[in-house]
Coordinates of C-alpha atoms and ligand atoms in Angstrom, one line a residue:
X1 CA -27.4 253.9 -87.5
X2 CA -29.1 255.3 -84.4
X3 CA -28.3 258.9 -83.5
X4 CA -27.9 260.9 -80.3
X5 CA -28.3 264.6 -79.7
X6 CA -26.1 266.0 -76.9
X7 CA -26.4 269.4 -75.2
X8 CA -23.8 271.2 -73.1
X9 CA -24.7 274.4 -71.1
X10 CA -22.7 274.2 -67.9
X11 CA -20.9 277.5 -68.2
X12 CA -20.5 280.0 -71.0
X13 CA -20.9 277.9 -74.1
X14 CA -24.2 276.8 -75.5
X15 CA -23.4 273.7 -77.5
X16 CA -25.2 270.8 -79.3
X17 CA -24.0 267.9 -81.3
X18 CA -25.5 265.0 -83.3
X19 CA -23.5 261.9 -83.1
X20 CA -23.9 258.4 -84.5
X21 CA -24.0 255.6 -81.8
X22 CA -20.7 254.5 -83.4
X23 CA -19.1 257.8 -82.1
X24 CA -19.1 259.5 -85.5
X25 CA -19.7 263.3 -85.1
X26 CA -22.2 264.6 -87.6
X27 CA -22.4 268.1 -86.2
X28 CA -20.8 270.0 -83.4
X29 CA -22.2 273.5 -82.9
X30 CA -20.8 275.9 -80.2
X31 CA -22.3 279.4 -79.4
X32 CA -19.8 281.1 -77.2
X33 CA -20.8 283.8 -74.7
X34 CA -17.2 284.9 -74.1
X35 CA -17.6 288.3 -75.7
X36 CA -20.5 289.2 -73.3
X37 CA -18.8 288.0 -70.2
X38 CA -15.5 289.6 -71.2
X39 CA -17.2 292.9 -70.6
X40 CA -17.4 292.0 -66.9
X41 CA -14.0 290.3 -66.5
X42 CA -15.6 286.9 -65.9
X43 CA -18.7 284.8 -66.2
X44 CA -21.8 286.4 -64.8
X45 CA -24.1 283.4 -64.0
X46 CA -27.4 285.1 -64.4
X47 CA -26.4 286.5 -67.8
X48 CA -25.1 283.0 -68.8
X49 CA -28.5 281.5 -68.0
X50 CA -30.4 284.1 -70.0
X51 CA -28.1 283.6 -73.0
X52 CA -28.5 279.8 -72.9
X53 CA -32.2 280.2 -73.0
X54 CA -31.9 282.4 -76.0
X55 CA -29.3 280.4 -77.9
X56 CA -30.5 276.8 -77.2
X57 CA -33.3 276.5 -79.9
X58 CA -31.1 277.9 -82.7
X59 CA -28.0 275.8 -81.6
X60 CA -30.0 272.6 -81.5
X61 CA -31.7 273.4 -84.8
X62 CA -28.4 274.0 -86.5
X63 CA -26.9 270.8 -85.0
X64 CA -29.8 268.8 -86.4
X65 CA -29.7 270.6 -89.8
X66 CA -26.0 270.2 -90.2
X67 CA -26.3 266.5 -89.4
X68 CA -28.9 266.2 -92.2
X69 CA -31.6 264.7 -90.1
X70 CA -34.7 265.9 -88.1
X71 CA -35.4 265.9 -84.4
X72 CA -37.8 263.1 -84.9
X73 CA -34.9 260.9 -86.2
X74 CA -32.9 261.3 -83.0
X75 CA -33.0 258.1 -80.9
X76 CA -31.4 259.4 -77.7
X77 CA -30.9 262.8 -76.0
X78 CA -28.1 263.6 -73.6
X79 CA -27.2 266.7 -71.6
X80 CA -24.7 267.8 -69.0
X81 CA -26.3 267.7 -65.6
X82 CA -23.2 269.0 -63.6
X83 CA -20.9 270.2 -62.3
X84 CA -21.3 273.7 -63.5
X85 CA -23.4 276.9 -62.9
X86 CA -26.7 275.7 -61.6
X87 CA -28.8 278.2 -63.6
X88 CA -26.9 277.5 -66.8
X89 CA -27.2 273.7 -66.3
X90 CA -30.9 274.0 -65.7
X91 CA -31.4 275.6 -69.1
X92 CA -29.8 272.7 -71.0
X93 CA -31.3 270.0 -68.8
X94 CA -34.8 271.4 -69.2
X95 CA -34.4 271.9 -72.9
X96 CA -33.2 268.3 -73.2
X97 CA -36.0 267.0 -70.9
X98 CA -38.5 268.8 -73.1
X99 CA -37.2 267.2 -76.3
X100 CA -37.0 263.8 -74.7
X101 CA -40.5 264.0 -73.3
X102 CA -42.1 265.4 -76.4
X103 CA -40.4 262.9 -78.8
X104 CA -40.7 260.0 -76.4
X105 CA -36.9 259.2 -76.5
X106 CA -34.6 258.4 -73.6
X107 CA -32.5 261.2 -71.9
X108 CA -29.1 260.5 -70.5
X109 CA -27.5 262.9 -67.9
X110 CA -23.8 263.3 -68.3
X111 CA -21.1 264.5 -65.8
X112 CA -19.3 267.4 -67.3
X113 CA -15.8 266.3 -66.2
X114 CA -16.4 262.8 -67.6
X115 CA -17.4 264.6 -70.8
X116 CA -14.1 266.4 -70.9
X117 CA -12.2 263.2 -70.5
X118 CA -14.3 261.6 -73.4
X119 CA -13.1 264.4 -75.8
X120 CA -10.1 262.1 -76.2
X121 CA -12.3 259.2 -77.3
X122 CA -13.9 261.4 -79.9
X123 CA -10.5 262.1 -81.4
X124 CA -8.7 258.8 -80.8
X125 CA -11.1 255.9 -81.1
X126 CA -8.2 253.5 -80.5
X127 CA -7.6 254.9 -77.0
X128 CA -8.7 252.5 -74.3
X129 CA -8.2 252.5 -70.5
X130 CA -6.3 252.0 -68.3
X131 CA -4.6 255.3 -68.3
X132 CA -3.9 258.3 -66.0
X133 CA -5.8 261.5 -66.9
X134 CA -5.1 265.1 -66.0
X135 CA -8.4 267.0 -66.1
X136 CA -7.8 270.7 -65.9
X137 CA -10.6 273.2 -66.5
X138 CA -11.9 276.5 -65.1
X139 CA -13.6 274.8 -62.2
X140 CA -11.6 271.6 -61.6
X141 CA -8.2 270.2 -61.5
X142 CA -8.1 266.4 -61.0
X143 CA -5.7 263.5 -61.5
X144 CA -7.6 260.3 -62.2
X145 CA -6.6 256.7 -62.7
X146 CA -9.1 255.5 -65.3
X147 CA -9.3 251.8 -64.8
X148 CA -12.1 251.3 -67.4
X149 CA -14.9 253.4 -68.8
X150 CA -17.0 254.7 -65.8
X151 CA -14.5 253.5 -63.2
X152 CA -12.4 256.4 -62.0
X153 CA -10.1 256.7 -59.1
X154 CA -9.4 260.2 -57.9
X155 CA -5.6 260.4 -57.2
X156 CA -5.3 264.1 -56.6
X157 CA -7.2 267.4 -56.9
X158 CA -6.8 271.0 -56.2
X159 CA -7.1 272.2 -52.6
X160 CA -8.2 275.7 -53.6
X161 CA -8.4 277.3 -57.1
X162 CA -8.6 275.3 -60.2
X163 CA -5.7 275.7 -62.7
X164 CA -8.0 277.6 -65.2
X165 CA -9.4 279.7 -62.4
X166 CA -5.8 280.7 -61.4
X167 CA -5.1 281.7 -65.0
X168 CA -8.3 283.7 -65.1
X169 CA -7.6 285.5 -61.8
X170 CA -4.0 286.2 -62.5
X171 CA -5.0 287.6 -65.9
X172 CA -7.6 289.8 -64.3
X173 CA -5.0 291.2 -61.9
X174 CA -2.8 291.9 -64.8
X175 CA -5.5 293.8 -66.5
X176 CA -6.1 291.2 -69.3
X177 CA -9.4 290.1 -70.7
X178 CA -11.4 287.0 -69.8
X179 CA -10.7 284.1 -70.4
X180 CA -7.3 284.5 -68.8
X181 CA -5.6 281.3 -70.1
X182 CA -5.3 282.3 -73.8
X183 CA -4.5 285.9 -72.8
X184 CA -1.6 284.9 -70.5
X185 CA -0.3 282.6 -73.3
X186 CA -0.2 285.5 -75.7
X187 CA 1.8 287.6 -73.4
X188 CA 4.0 284.8 -72.1
X189 CA 5.2 284.2 -75.6
X190 CA 7.2 287.4 -75.4
X191 CA 8.3 287.0 -71.8
X192 CA 11.1 285.5 -69.8
X193 CA 9.8 282.5 -67.8
X194 CA 12.8 282.7 -65.4
X195 CA 12.3 286.4 -64.5
X196 CA 10.3 285.6 -61.4
X197 CA 10.6 282.6 -59.2
X198 CA 7.4 281.5 -57.6
X199 CA 7.6 278.9 -54.8
X200 CA 5.9 275.7 -55.9
X201 CA 3.3 274.8 -53.4
X202 CA 3.4 271.4 -51.6
X203 CA 0.3 269.5 -50.4
X204 CA 0.0 266.7 -47.9
X205 CA -1.1 264.4 -50.7
X206 CA 1.8 264.9 -53.2
X207 CA -0.7 264.4 -56.1
X208 CA -2.9 267.3 -54.9
X209 CA -2.6 270.8 -56.4
X210 CA -2.8 274.3 -54.9
X211 CA -2.8 277.4 -57.1
X212 CA -4.2 280.2 -55.0
X213 CA -0.7 281.0 -53.6
X214 CA 0.7 281.4 -57.1
X215 CA -2.1 283.7 -58.0
X216 CA -1.5 285.8 -54.8
X217 CA 2.3 285.9 -55.6
X218 CA 1.4 287.5 -59.0
X219 CA -0.9 290.0 -57.3
X220 CA 1.9 290.8 -54.8
X221 CA 4.3 291.6 -57.6
X222 CA 1.7 293.9 -59.2
X223 CA 1.3 295.8 -55.9
X224 CA 5.0 296.0 -55.3
X225 CA 5.6 297.5 -58.7
X226 CA 2.8 300.0 -58.3
X227 CA 4.0 301.0 -54.8
X228 CA 7.5 301.6 -56.0
X229 CA 6.2 303.3 -59.1
X230 CA 8.1 301.1 -61.5
X231 CA 6.8 299.6 -64.7
X232 CA 5.8 296.0 -64.4
X233 CA 7.4 293.6 -66.9
X234 CA 4.0 292.1 -67.6
X235 CA 5.2 289.6 -70.2
X236 CA 7.9 288.3 -67.9
X237 CA 5.3 287.9 -65.1
X238 CA 2.9 286.1 -67.4
X239 CA 5.6 283.8 -68.6
X240 CA 6.9 283.0 -65.1
X241 CA 3.3 282.4 -63.8
X242 CA 2.5 280.1 -66.7
X243 CA 5.7 278.1 -66.1
X244 CA 4.9 277.7 -62.4
X245 CA 1.4 276.4 -63.1
X246 CA 2.6 274.1 -65.8
X247 CA 5.4 272.8 -63.6
X248 CA 2.9 271.8 -60.9
X249 CA 0.6 270.1 -63.4
X250 CA 3.4 268.2 -65.2
X251 CA 5.2 267.2 -61.9
X252 CA 2.1 265.6 -60.4
X253 CA 1.0 264.0 -63.7
X254 CA 4.4 262.4 -64.0
X255 CA 4.4 261.2 -60.4
X256 CA 0.9 259.7 -60.9
X257 CA 2.1 257.8 -64.0
X258 CA 5.1 256.5 -62.1
X259 CA 3.2 255.6 -59.0
X260 CA 0.6 253.7 -60.9
X261 CA 3.0 252.2 -63.4
X262 CA 0.9 253.6 -66.2
X263 CA 2.5 254.4 -69.6
X264 CA -0.6 256.0 -71.2
X265 CA -1.3 259.7 -70.3
X266 CA -4.4 261.6 -71.2
X267 CA -5.2 265.3 -70.7
X268 CA -8.5 267.1 -71.0
X269 CA -10.3 270.3 -70.1
X270 CA -9.8 274.0 -71.2
X271 CA -6.3 274.2 -69.7
X272 CA -5.1 271.3 -71.8
X273 CA -5.1 273.8 -74.7
X274 CA -2.1 275.5 -73.1
X275 CA 0.8 275.3 -75.5
X276 CA 3.5 275.1 -72.8
X277 CA 1.7 272.3 -71.1
X278 CA 1.3 270.4 -74.4
X279 CA 5.0 270.8 -75.4
X280 CA 6.2 269.8 -71.9
X281 CA 4.0 266.7 -71.9
X282 CA 5.2 265.8 -75.4
X283 CA 8.8 266.1 -74.3
X284 CA 8.2 264.0 -71.1
X285 CA 6.3 261.3 -72.9
X286 CA 8.8 261.2 -75.8
X287 CA 11.7 260.8 -73.3
X288 CA 10.0 258.0 -71.4
X289 CA 8.4 256.2 -74.4
X290 CA 5.0 256.9 -72.9
X291 CA 1.8 257.3 -75.0
X292 CA 0.2 260.7 -74.8
X293 CA -3.3 261.7 -75.8
X294 CA -4.5 265.3 -75.8
X295 CA -7.7 266.5 -77.5
X296 CA -7.3 268.8 -80.4
X297 CA -7.5 272.4 -79.1
X298 CA -11.1 272.8 -80.3
X299 CA -12.2 269.9 -78.2
X300 CA -10.3 271.0 -75.0
X301 CA -12.9 273.7 -74.1
X302 CA -16.6 273.1 -73.5
X303 CA -18.4 271.4 -76.5
X304 CA -21.2 268.9 -77.0
X305 CA -19.3 266.2 -78.9
X306 CA -17.5 265.3 -75.6
X307 CA -20.9 265.0 -73.9
X308 CA -22.2 262.8 -76.7
X309 CA -19.2 260.6 -76.5
Ligands
KG4_401 O1 -13.0 273.3 -69.7 P1 -13.3 274.7 -69.9 O2 -13.6 275.2 -71.3 O3 -14.6 275.1 -69.0 C1 -14.8 274.6 -67.7 O4 -15.3 273.5 -67.6 O5 -14.4 275.3 -66.8 O6 -12.1 275.5 -69.2 C2 -12.1 276.9 -69.2 C3 -10.8 277.3 -68.6 C4 -10.7 278.8 -68.3 O7 -10.3 279.0 -67.0 C5 -9.6 279.3 -69.3 O8 -8.8 280.4 -68.9 C6 -8.8 278.0 -69.4 O9 -9.7 276.9 -69.4 N1 -8.0 278.0 -70.7 C7 -6.6 278.0 -70.7 C8 -6.3 278.0 -72.0 N2 -7.4 278.1 -72.8 C9 -8.4 278.0 -71.9 N3 -5.7 278.0 -69.7 C10 -4.4 278.0 -70.0 N4 -4.0 278.1 -71.3 C11 -4.9 278.1 -72.3 N5 -4.4 278.2 -73.6
ZN402 ZN1 -15.7 272.4 -69.1

């Protein structure tokens, strides 16, 4: 069986995976930089690059060791070429180029968002297009009609902030740590999602998204409370904000499925780890008799298995 080694370094995770050409994952190593960036309230690109340079040799070595093979036994190399932080991407791309050149094996450049989508194919080999896909990460929010592998039709995207970015910025305003999505989830579990009503934004293309107004609405509530000197019900605010973001995502996803007569729905990206989003989609698809595929939570965020796939 031929083997592939994939590298991911587009943001704040240094990751490597060895995969058989049949899609079997032999190793999937992730070195997260979250603790470092949390000190600054968000990803610092220069620090991310430096940490990728430091982590790559060990992460690749561990991936190969855990797969029970050697670098010489790898038949193909793959790496994320974009989108992402350019310095961070350069680290992974150059490392992969070095391996490919030194060992005389081909190198495949992979789109990071296509990688996220493929996390579903790592977990569900039976899944085949056509389907509609909601890709929601820290940098992108897209609705795609996947006609077949490699053939994607962009139905809608964010006009401003990505969904994950909105979680991160709202969390920061609330004084929570980075990354914001999981922190808001924790707080939201104890809050009342009906305590605040945020106007749901509308876009000219009804399948587009806009999240910056929701983020501003949270910031305004924080300022109002501080000006009046009243204590902010932080959990209620987090719960209401999470509900607003999830409402927008689910509403457009449902519309895309209906418009394109598609009964298979697929989500991917860091935000698809959100428990409210997952339960709402489960309920919707259960009601309609639609098929729903969501990566297991550990494959929602950045990893190299999705790049390998
Ligand atoms: O896909 P990803 O790991 O990296 C990018 O390609 O951007 O996504 C990271 C984003 C962050 O903005 C993070 O706050 C968000 O995904 N995220 C979540 C959750 N877990 C991670 N957002 C909402 N709920 C979560 N449980
Ligand atoms: Zn990502």
